[in-house]
């Protein structure tokens, strides 16, 4: 009986997440390429202003796709400043592997075209490589004031963030309207500690 109740609660959370995802994706789809780039430039400057970014030996970042705020200039800037930058490779089991970014020629569109992903060409270092990051930059569709994040629905970043130590800065990159009152959360969901928004800049969450 307890399992039945738990399953019903889990599917209700999944349904609420899907509804919120639908609304947020529709809002993102209305943005122009120029707006995505402008948001990306402001997010880059916000993230680079973090003391954790200045001190970071290793940064786990990601290459934006689709309607996400653009992250290429942030990835490039982190690398140029001398951080060791890791980018994710999506595995078949929805976990993330990690390989180093070594400049603009060190990435390519994924050969199978999956999700239009751009991934690093360097050798993968394994899913645990994220545990060595001093700063983790994660995508999100929304984050609430507990740090609970809504992603694209693969659970990839829940798996990855579970390997990150409690004192590491984890930053989700949002558009301005995406810091919301409440994100539906399940036991597997992993919070982030900081959000960055184009106009509001960086907000640290009390975790
Ligand atoms: N550590 C895990 N082990 C097994 N399954 C997991 C784990 N984390 C998440 N999942 C599964 O992944 C699915 C999607 O999770 P969720 O809706 O939270 O994705 P998301 O956080 O929006 O996506 P992402 O992290 O990829 O941006 C869920 O069915 C969940 O059970
Ligand atoms: Mg999740």
mmCIF file of C-alpha atoms and ligand atoms in Angstrom:
data_model
loop_
_atom_site.group_PDB
_atom_site.id
_atom_site.type_symbol
_atom_site.label_atom_id
_atom_site.label_comp_id
_atom_site.label_asym_id
_atom_site.label_seq_id
_atom_site.Cartn_x
_atom_site.Cartn_y
_atom_site.Cartn_z
ATOM 1 C CA UNK A 1 0.000 0.000 0.000
ATOM 2 C CA UNK A 2 2.864 2.359 0.890
ATOM 3 C CA UNK A 3 4.452 1.688 -2.533
ATOM 4 C CA UNK A 4 1.190 2.557 -4.257
ATOM 5 C CA UNK A 5 0.997 5.875 -2.347
ATOM 6 C CA UNK A 6 4.639 6.657 -3.101
ATOM 7 C CA UNK A 7 4.196 5.845 -6.781
ATOM 8 C CA UNK A 8 1.144 8.090 -6.980
ATOM 9 C CA UNK A 9 3.087 10.952 -5.327
ATOM 10 C CA UNK A 10 6.045 10.442 -7.667
ATOM 11 C CA UNK A 11 3.865 10.516 -10.753
ATOM 12 C CA UNK A 12 2.117 13.670 -9.502
ATOM 13 C CA UNK A 13 5.517 15.394 -9.116
ATOM 14 C CA UNK A 14 6.518 14.190 -12.606
ATOM 15 C CA UNK A 15 3.239 15.557 -14.000
ATOM 16 C CA UNK A 16 3.783 18.944 -12.311
ATOM 17 C CA UNK A 17 7.353 19.078 -13.626
ATOM 18 C CA UNK A 18 6.186 18.323 -17.167
ATOM 19 C CA UNK A 19 3.581 21.103 -16.982
ATOM 20 C CA UNK A 20 6.123 23.650 -15.699
ATOM 21 C CA UNK A 21 8.681 22.507 -18.301
ATOM 22 C CA UNK A 22 6.113 23.033 -21.039
ATOM 23 C CA UNK A 23 5.409 26.616 -19.929
ATOM 24 C CA UNK A 24 9.073 27.517 -19.546
ATOM 25 C CA UNK A 25 10.103 25.946 -22.867
ATOM 26 C CA UNK A 26 7.328 27.861 -24.646
ATOM 27 C CA UNK A 27 8.569 31.143 -23.132
ATOM 28 C CA UNK A 28 12.131 30.313 -24.202
ATOM 29 C CA UNK A 29 10.979 29.495 -27.724
ATOM 30 C CA UNK A 30 9.700 33.064 -28.081
ATOM 31 C CA UNK A 31 13.216 34.500 -27.557
ATOM 32 C CA UNK A 32 15.331 35.566 -30.537
ATOM 33 C CA UNK A 33 18.916 34.459 -31.145
ATOM 34 C CA UNK A 34 20.001 38.011 -30.264
ATOM 35 C CA UNK A 35 18.215 37.780 -26.907
ATOM 36 C CA UNK A 36 19.847 34.404 -26.157
ATOM 37 C CA UNK A 37 23.277 35.856 -26.979
ATOM 38 C CA UNK A 38 22.679 38.993 -24.917
ATOM 39 C CA UNK A 39 21.568 36.870 -21.957
ATOM 40 C CA UNK A 40 24.670 34.720 -22.416
ATOM 41 C CA UNK A 41 26.988 37.747 -22.289
ATOM 42 C CA UNK A 42 25.414 39.015 -19.067
ATOM 43 C CA UNK A 43 25.486 35.545 -17.507
ATOM 44 C CA UNK A 44 29.142 35.185 -18.526
ATOM 45 C CA UNK A 45 30.013 38.415 -16.732
ATOM 46 C CA UNK A 46 27.959 37.390 -13.667
ATOM 47 C CA UNK A 47 29.671 34.003 -13.393
ATOM 48 C CA UNK A 48 33.145 35.444 -14.015
ATOM 49 C CA UNK A 49 32.535 37.906 -11.163
ATOM 50 C CA UNK A 50 32.140 35.050 -8.652
ATOM 51 C CA UNK A 51 35.178 34.683 -6.380
ATOM 52 C CA UNK A 52 34.829 30.923 -6.880
ATOM 53 C CA UNK A 53 35.321 31.420 -10.633
ATOM 54 C CA UNK A 54 38.491 33.443 -10.103
ATOM 55 C CA UNK A 55 39.963 30.761 -7.859
ATOM 56 C CA UNK A 56 38.716 27.708 -9.730
ATOM 57 C CA UNK A 57 41.369 25.301 -10.955
ATOM 58 C CA UNK A 58 38.726 23.065 -12.539
ATOM 59 C CA UNK A 59 35.322 24.198 -13.791
ATOM 60 C CA UNK A 60 32.573 21.879 -15.037
ATOM 61 C CA UNK A 61 30.580 23.852 -17.612
ATOM 62 C CA UNK A 62 28.367 23.020 -20.602
ATOM 63 C CA UNK A 63 27.830 24.066 -24.203
ATOM 64 C CA UNK A 64 24.349 25.585 -24.624
ATOM 65 C CA UNK A 65 21.915 24.197 -27.154
ATOM 66 C CA UNK A 66 18.581 25.254 -28.597
ATOM 67 C CA UNK A 67 16.873 28.025 -26.656
ATOM 68 C CA UNK A 68 19.226 27.964 -23.661
ATOM 69 C CA UNK A 69 21.100 31.164 -22.812
ATOM 70 C CA UNK A 70 24.306 31.060 -24.863
ATOM 71 C CA UNK A 71 27.327 29.734 -22.941
ATOM 72 C CA UNK A 72 30.076 29.580 -25.577
ATOM 73 C CA UNK A 73 31.650 32.884 -24.568
ATOM 74 C CA UNK A 74 31.586 31.848 -20.889
ATOM 75 C CA UNK A 75 33.270 28.515 -21.641
ATOM 76 C CA UNK A 76 35.876 30.284 -23.783
ATOM 77 C CA UNK A 77 36.515 32.966 -21.137
ATOM 78 C CA UNK A 78 36.974 30.411 -18.335
ATOM 79 C CA UNK A 79 39.465 28.488 -20.483
ATOM 80 C CA UNK A 80 41.305 31.673 -21.510
ATOM 81 C CA UNK A 81 41.615 32.643 -17.830
ATOM 82 C CA UNK A 82 43.439 29.405 -17.226
ATOM 83 C CA UNK A 83 40.866 27.128 -15.618
ATOM 84 C CA UNK A 84 40.764 23.485 -16.606
ATOM 85 C CA UNK A 85 37.286 23.316 -18.169
ATOM 86 C CA UNK A 86 35.303 20.084 -18.318
ATOM 87 C CA UNK A 87 32.323 19.670 -20.652
ATOM 88 C CA UNK A 88 29.728 16.874 -20.463
ATOM 89 C CA UNK A 89 29.137 13.996 -22.848
ATOM 90 C CA UNK A 90 25.677 12.458 -22.593
ATOM 91 C CA UNK A 91 25.808 8.701 -21.999
ATOM 92 C CA UNK A 92 23.170 6.216 -23.104
ATOM 93 C CA UNK A 93 22.118 5.724 -19.454
ATOM 94 C CA UNK A 94 21.476 9.493 -19.021
ATOM 95 C CA UNK A 95 24.536 9.888 -16.852
ATOM 96 C CA UNK A 96 27.178 12.440 -17.843
ATOM 97 C CA UNK A 97 30.798 11.734 -18.719
ATOM 98 C CA UNK A 98 33.296 14.619 -18.784
ATOM 99 C CA UNK A 99 36.157 15.651 -21.076
ATOM 100 C CA UNK A 100 38.323 18.750 -21.252
ATOM 101 C CA UNK A 101 37.689 21.811 -23.392
ATOM 102 C CA UNK A 102 40.899 22.855 -25.111
ATOM 103 C CA UNK A 103 39.635 25.780 -27.195
ATOM 104 C CA UNK A 104 37.051 26.238 -29.981
ATOM 105 C CA UNK A 105 38.471 23.411 -32.126
ATOM 106 C CA UNK A 106 38.180 20.879 -29.315
ATOM 107 C CA UNK A 107 34.384 20.383 -29.609
ATOM 108 C CA UNK A 108 32.095 19.057 -32.288
ATOM 109 C CA UNK A 109 28.401 18.414 -32.923
ATOM 110 C CA UNK A 110 27.466 14.990 -31.678
ATOM 111 C CA UNK A 111 27.738 12.536 -34.601
ATOM 112 C CA UNK A 112 24.334 10.929 -33.870
ATOM 113 C CA UNK A 113 22.723 14.384 -33.805
ATOM 114 C CA UNK A 114 21.150 13.676 -30.424
ATOM 115 C CA UNK A 115 19.615 16.863 -28.981
ATOM 116 C CA UNK A 116 21.924 18.927 -31.280
ATOM 117 C CA UNK A 117 24.564 18.472 -28.579
ATOM 118 C CA UNK A 118 28.045 19.909 -29.000
ATOM 119 C CA UNK A 119 30.526 17.723 -27.136
ATOM 120 C CA UNK A 120 34.263 17.682 -26.409
ATOM 121 C CA UNK A 121 36.648 15.651 -28.582
ATOM 122 C CA UNK A 122 39.195 14.995 -25.838
ATOM 123 C CA UNK A 123 39.201 11.583 -24.105
ATOM 124 C CA UNK A 124 36.345 11.128 -21.589
ATOM 125 C CA UNK A 125 37.491 11.082 -17.954
ATOM 126 C CA UNK A 126 34.498 9.250 -16.506
ATOM 127 C CA UNK A 127 31.344 10.388 -14.664
ATOM 128 C CA UNK A 128 33.298 10.917 -11.419
ATOM 129 C CA UNK A 129 35.520 13.599 -13.022
ATOM 130 C CA UNK A 130 32.956 16.220 -11.953
ATOM 131 C CA UNK A 131 33.920 15.491 -8.334
ATOM 132 C CA UNK A 132 37.221 17.341 -8.977
ATOM 133 C CA UNK A 133 35.498 20.576 -10.076
ATOM 134 C CA UNK A 134 35.849 23.682 -7.888
ATOM 135 C CA UNK A 135 32.916 25.318 -9.696
ATOM 136 C CA UNK A 136 30.022 23.597 -11.480
ATOM 137 C CA UNK A 137 27.876 25.471 -14.002
ATOM 138 C CA UNK A 138 24.622 23.673 -14.743
ATOM 139 C CA UNK A 139 21.735 24.293 -17.128
ATOM 140 C CA UNK A 140 18.227 24.686 -15.703
ATOM 141 C CA UNK A 141 14.796 25.743 -16.838
ATOM 142 C CA UNK A 142 13.920 27.020 -13.369
ATOM 143 C CA UNK A 143 15.276 27.106 -9.811
ATOM 144 C CA UNK A 144 13.414 27.945 -6.602
ATOM 145 C CA UNK A 145 14.674 29.587 -3.425
ATOM 146 C CA UNK A 146 15.588 26.200 -1.929
ATOM 147 C CA UNK A 147 17.884 25.688 -4.938
ATOM 148 C CA UNK A 148 15.715 22.916 -6.369
ATOM 149 C CA UNK A 149 16.217 22.902 -10.135
ATOM 150 C CA UNK A 150 14.072 21.828 -13.037
ATOM 151 C CA UNK A 151 16.026 20.511 -15.998
ATOM 152 C CA UNK A 152 15.084 19.057 -19.349
ATOM 153 C CA UNK A 153 13.862 15.816 -17.799
ATOM 154 C CA UNK A 154 16.715 13.344 -18.228
ATOM 155 C CA UNK A 155 17.875 13.433 -14.622
ATOM 156 C CA UNK A 156 21.431 13.846 -15.967
ATOM 157 C CA UNK A 157 22.366 16.710 -13.668
ATOM 158 C CA UNK A 158 20.756 15.030 -10.670
ATOM 159 C CA UNK A 159 23.181 12.161 -11.214
ATOM 160 C CA UNK A 160 26.135 14.504 -11.825
ATOM 161 C CA UNK A 161 25.451 16.930 -8.949
ATOM 162 C CA UNK A 162 25.165 14.016 -6.510
ATOM 163 C CA UNK A 163 28.947 13.547 -6.989
ATOM 164 C CA UNK A 164 29.818 17.156 -6.121
ATOM 165 C CA UNK A 165 31.053 17.955 -2.607
ATOM 166 C CA UNK A 166 28.982 20.062 -0.187
ATOM 167 C CA UNK A 167 31.289 23.098 -0.295
ATOM 168 C CA UNK A 168 31.572 23.374 -4.083
ATOM 169 C CA UNK A 169 29.832 26.312 -5.788
ATOM 170 C CA UNK A 170 27.119 25.005 -8.110
ATOM 171 C CA UNK A 171 25.554 27.650 -10.369
ATOM 172 C CA UNK A 172 22.466 27.328 -12.552
ATOM 173 C CA UNK A 173 22.142 29.700 -15.514
ATOM 174 C CA UNK A 174 18.617 31.103 -15.947
ATOM 175 C CA UNK A 175 16.727 33.758 -17.876
ATOM 176 C CA UNK A 176 15.250 36.463 -15.670
ATOM 177 C CA UNK A 177 11.761 35.009 -15.147
ATOM 178 C CA UNK A 178 12.980 31.545 -14.231
ATOM 179 C CA UNK A 179 13.816 31.999 -10.539
ATOM 180 C CA UNK A 180 10.429 30.816 -9.271
ATOM 181 C CA UNK A 181 8.573 30.330 -5.981
ATOM 182 C CA UNK A 182 8.551 26.542 -6.083
ATOM 183 C CA UNK A 183 9.925 23.822 -8.330
ATOM 184 C CA UNK A 184 8.271 20.413 -7.860
ATOM 185 C CA UNK A 185 10.921 18.149 -6.356
ATOM 186 C CA UNK A 186 11.382 14.416 -5.904
ATOM 187 C CA UNK A 187 13.874 12.676 -3.582
ATOM 188 C CA UNK A 188 16.418 12.235 -6.416
ATOM 189 C CA UNK A 189 16.511 15.970 -7.256
ATOM 190 C CA UNK A 190 19.749 17.733 -6.393
ATOM 191 C CA UNK A 191 19.784 21.443 -5.512
ATOM 192 C CA UNK A 192 22.141 24.134 -6.757
ATOM 193 C CA UNK A 193 23.633 26.733 -4.394
ATOM 194 C CA UNK A 194 23.721 29.767 -6.702
ATOM 195 C CA UNK A 195 21.584 31.075 -9.550
ATOM 196 C CA UNK A 196 22.745 33.545 -12.193
ATOM 197 C CA UNK A 197 20.276 35.659 -14.164
ATOM 198 C CA UNK A 198 21.005 38.206 -16.932
ATOM 199 C CA UNK A 199 19.517 41.262 -15.184
ATOM 200 C CA UNK A 200 19.588 40.274 -11.519
ATOM 201 C CA UNK A 201 23.089 38.757 -11.631
ATOM 202 C CA UNK A 202 24.128 36.229 -9.017
ATOM 203 C CA UNK A 203 21.941 35.072 -6.098
ATOM 204 C CA UNK A 204 23.320 32.782 -3.397
ATOM 205 C CA UNK A 205 20.733 30.458 -1.916
ATOM 206 C CA UNK A 206 20.657 29.666 1.794
ATOM 207 C CA UNK A 207 21.207 25.920 1.854
HETATM 208 N N1 LIG B 1 20.434 9.223 -9.514
HETATM 209 C C1 LIG B 1 19.447 8.736 -10.293
HETATM 210 N N2 LIG B 1 19.365 7.422 -10.525
HETATM 211 C C2 LIG B 1 18.380 6.925 -11.305
HETATM 212 N N3 LIG B 1 17.418 7.665 -11.897
HETATM 213 C C3 LIG B 1 17.469 8.979 -11.683
HETATM 214 C C4 LIG B 1 18.483 9.589 -10.876
HETATM 215 N N4 LIG B 1 18.274 10.927 -10.884
HETATM 216 C C5 LIG B 1 17.188 11.129 -11.656
HETATM 217 N N5 LIG B 1 16.696 9.969 -12.129
HETATM 218 C C6 LIG B 1 15.512 9.810 -12.972
HETATM 219 O O1 LIG B 1 15.559 10.720 -14.059
HETATM 220 C C7 LIG B 1 14.233 11.076 -14.424
HETATM 221 C C8 LIG B 1 14.132 12.530 -14.736
HETATM 222 O O2 LIG B 1 14.422 13.285 -13.581
HETATM 223 P P1 LIG B 1 14.029 14.831 -13.497
HETATM 224 O O3 LIG B 1 12.626 15.042 -13.954
HETATM 225 O O4 LIG B 1 14.393 15.308 -12.133
HETATM 226 O O5 LIG B 1 15.004 15.465 -14.582
HETATM 227 P P2 LIG B 1 15.644 16.917 -14.620
HETATM 228 O O6 LIG B 1 16.305 17.244 -13.323
HETATM 229 O O7 LIG B 1 14.605 17.863 -15.089
HETATM 230 O O8 LIG B 1 16.718 16.687 -15.781
HETATM 231 P P3 LIG B 1 18.287 17.040 -15.929
HETATM 232 O O9 LIG B 1 18.964 16.781 -14.595
HETATM 233 O O10 LIG B 1 18.742 16.100 -17.004
HETATM 234 O O11 LIG B 1 18.370 18.481 -16.329
HETATM 235 C C9 LIG B 1 13.334 10.643 -13.280
HETATM 236 O O12 LIG B 1 12.514 9.595 -13.750
HETATM 237 C C10 LIG B 1 14.260 10.165 -12.208
HETATM 238 O O13 LIG B 1 13.757 9.055 -11.508
HETATM 239 MG MG1 LIG B 2 15.737 16.725 -11.450
#
